[in-house]
PDB file of C-alpha atoms in Angstrom:
ATOM      1  CA  THR A   1     -22.116-123.835  23.778  1.00 70.00           C
ATOM      2  CA  LEU A   2     -23.936-121.162  25.737  1.00 73.00           C
ATOM      3  CA  PHE A   3     -24.818-123.292  28.744  1.00 75.00           C
ATOM      4  CA  SER A   4     -23.619-126.667  29.936  1.00 78.00           C
ATOM      5  CA  PHE A   5     -24.939-128.829  32.747  1.00 79.00           C
ATOM      6  CA  ASP A   6     -23.888-132.268  33.969  1.00 82.00           C
ATOM      7  CA  PHE A   7     -26.656-134.071  35.886  1.00 79.00           C
ATOM      8  CA  ALA A   8     -24.084-136.439  37.395  1.00 82.00           C
ATOM      9  CA  ARG A   9     -21.843-133.681  38.819  1.00 87.00           C
ATOM     10  CA  ASP A  10     -23.616-130.317  38.958  1.00 84.00           C
ATOM     11  CA  PRO A  11     -25.971-129.363  41.816  1.00 85.00           C
ATOM     12  CA  LEU A  12     -29.688-129.189  41.003  1.00 83.00           C
ATOM     13  CA  THR A  13     -30.125-125.550  41.955  1.00 86.00           C
ATOM     14  CA  PRO A  14     -31.649-122.674  39.985  1.00 84.00           C
ATOM     15  CA  SER A  15     -29.145-120.675  37.971  1.00 78.00           C
ATOM     16  CA  GLU A  16     -28.939-118.197  35.143  1.00 81.00           C
ATOM     17  CA  ASN A  17     -26.481-117.520  32.390  1.00 79.00           C
ATOM     18  CA  ILE A  18     -26.129-114.058  30.839  1.00 84.00           C
ATOM     19  CA  ILE A  19     -24.942-114.082  27.235  1.00 83.00           C
ATOM     20  CA  THR A  20     -24.055-111.418  24.689  1.00 87.00           C
ATOM     21  CA  LEU A  21     -25.197-111.824  21.097  1.00 87.00           C
ATOM     22  CA  PRO A  22     -23.981-109.733  18.163  1.00 92.00           C
ATOM     23  CA  VAL A  23     -26.472-107.469  16.374  1.00 94.00           C
ATOM     24  CA  ILE A  24     -26.052-108.138  12.652  1.00 95.00           C
ATOM     25  CA  ASN A  25     -28.913-105.976  11.308  1.00 96.00           C
ATOM     26  CA  ASN A  26     -30.895-102.932  12.397  1.00 97.00           C
ATOM     27  CA  GLY A  27     -34.380-103.697  13.675  1.00 96.00           C
ATOM     28  CA  ILE A  28     -36.711-104.678  16.482  1.00 96.00           C
ATOM     29  CA  PRO A  29     -36.335-108.314  17.609  1.00 94.00           C
ATOM     30  CA  ASN A  30     -39.522-110.057  18.723  1.00 94.00           C
ATOM     31  CA  ALA A  31     -38.136-113.298  20.159  1.00 93.00           C
ATOM     32  CA  ILE A  32     -35.131-115.568  20.446  1.00 89.00           C
ATOM     33  CA  ALA A  33     -35.124-119.201  19.311  1.00 89.00           C
ATOM     34  CA  ILE A  34     -33.808-121.854  21.674  1.00 88.00           C
ATOM     35  CA  TRP A  35     -32.950-125.534  21.353  1.00 86.00           C
ATOM     36  CA  PHE A  36     -30.943-128.091  23.246  1.00 85.00           C
ATOM     37  CA  GLU A  37     -28.546-130.981  22.884  1.00 84.00           C
ATOM     38  CA  VAL A  38     -28.486-133.691  25.553  1.00 84.00           C
ATOM     39  CA  ASN A  39     -25.686-136.247  25.598  1.00 83.00           C
ATOM     40  CA  VAL A  40     -27.351-139.162  27.377  1.00 83.00           C
ATOM     41  CA  ASP A  41     -24.176-141.226  27.047  1.00 84.00           C
ATOM     42  CA  ASP A  42     -21.333-141.636  24.525  1.00 85.00           C
ATOM     43  CA  GLU A  43     -23.721-143.045  21.909  1.00 88.00           C
ATOM     44  CA  ILE A  44     -27.119-141.447  22.572  1.00 86.00           C
ATOM     45  CA  LYS A  45     -27.706-137.763  21.861  1.00 84.00           C
ATOM     46  CA  LEU A  46     -31.020-135.859  21.853  1.00 85.00           C
ATOM     47  CA  ILE A  47     -30.932-132.732  19.696  1.00 85.00           C
ATOM     48  CA  SER A  48     -33.794-130.291  19.096  1.00 86.00           C
ATOM     49  CA  GLY A  49     -31.900-127.933  16.778  1.00 83.00           C
ATOM     50  CA  PRO A  50     -33.410-126.668  13.507  1.00 82.00           C
ATOM     51  CA  GLU A  51     -31.176-128.891  11.369  1.00 79.00           C
ATOM     52  CA  LYS A  52     -32.459-132.129  12.949  1.00 70.00           C
ATOM     53  CA  THR A  53     -35.545-134.106  11.956  1.00 73.00           C
ATOM     54  CA  THR A  54     -37.031-135.273  15.244  1.00 75.00           C
ATOM     55  CA  HIS A  55     -40.095-134.852  17.405  1.00 78.00           C
ATOM     56  CA  TRP A  56     -37.993-132.644  19.716  1.00 78.00           C
ATOM     57  CA  GLU A  57     -38.737-129.144  18.503  1.00 82.00           C
ATOM     58  CA  GLN A  58     -37.188-125.735  18.984  1.00 86.00           C
ATOM     59  CA  GLY A  59     -38.666-123.278  21.400  1.00 89.00           C
ATOM     60  CA  PHE A  60     -38.800-119.519  21.490  1.00 90.00           C
ATOM     61  CA  VAL A  61     -38.973-116.795  24.089  1.00 91.00           C
ATOM     62  CA  LEU A  62     -40.980-113.685  23.198  1.00 95.00           C
ATOM     63  CA  PHE A  63     -39.581-110.340  24.302  1.00 92.00           C
ATOM     64  CA  LYS A  64     -41.891-108.304  26.521  1.00 93.00           C
ATOM     65  CA  ASP A  65     -40.955-104.864  25.170  1.00 94.00           C
ATOM     66  CA  ASP A  66     -39.798-103.547  21.801  1.00 93.00           C
ATOM     67  CA  VAL A  67     -36.193-102.367  21.714  1.00 90.00           C
ATOM     68  CA  TYR A  68     -34.689-101.014  18.523  1.00 95.00           C
ATOM     69  CA  LEU A  69     -31.229-102.473  17.915  1.00 95.00           C
ATOM     70  CA  TYR A  70     -28.541-101.185  15.601  1.00 96.00           C
ATOM     71  CA  LYS A  71     -26.033-103.278  13.704  1.00 96.00           C
ATOM     72  CA  GLY A  72     -22.877-103.575  15.789  1.00 90.00           C
ATOM     73  CA  ASP A  73     -24.584-102.975  19.173  1.00 84.00           C
TER      74      ASP A  73
END
């Protein structure tokens, strides 16, 4: 889990979460894929991940500039 939020307990204020991802190959990334999982209650879960068949789809964020990355960075 990279980010967690509880609508019942957490304040509704803007926030950000900085994460570090491993570089597994050399190259220039163009975007990052994003999806979510929402636990509505103990029985209902909305998931937009790539392994699920649902109308909730994944999203992506395009990178503004090209940056060459090296494996292990």
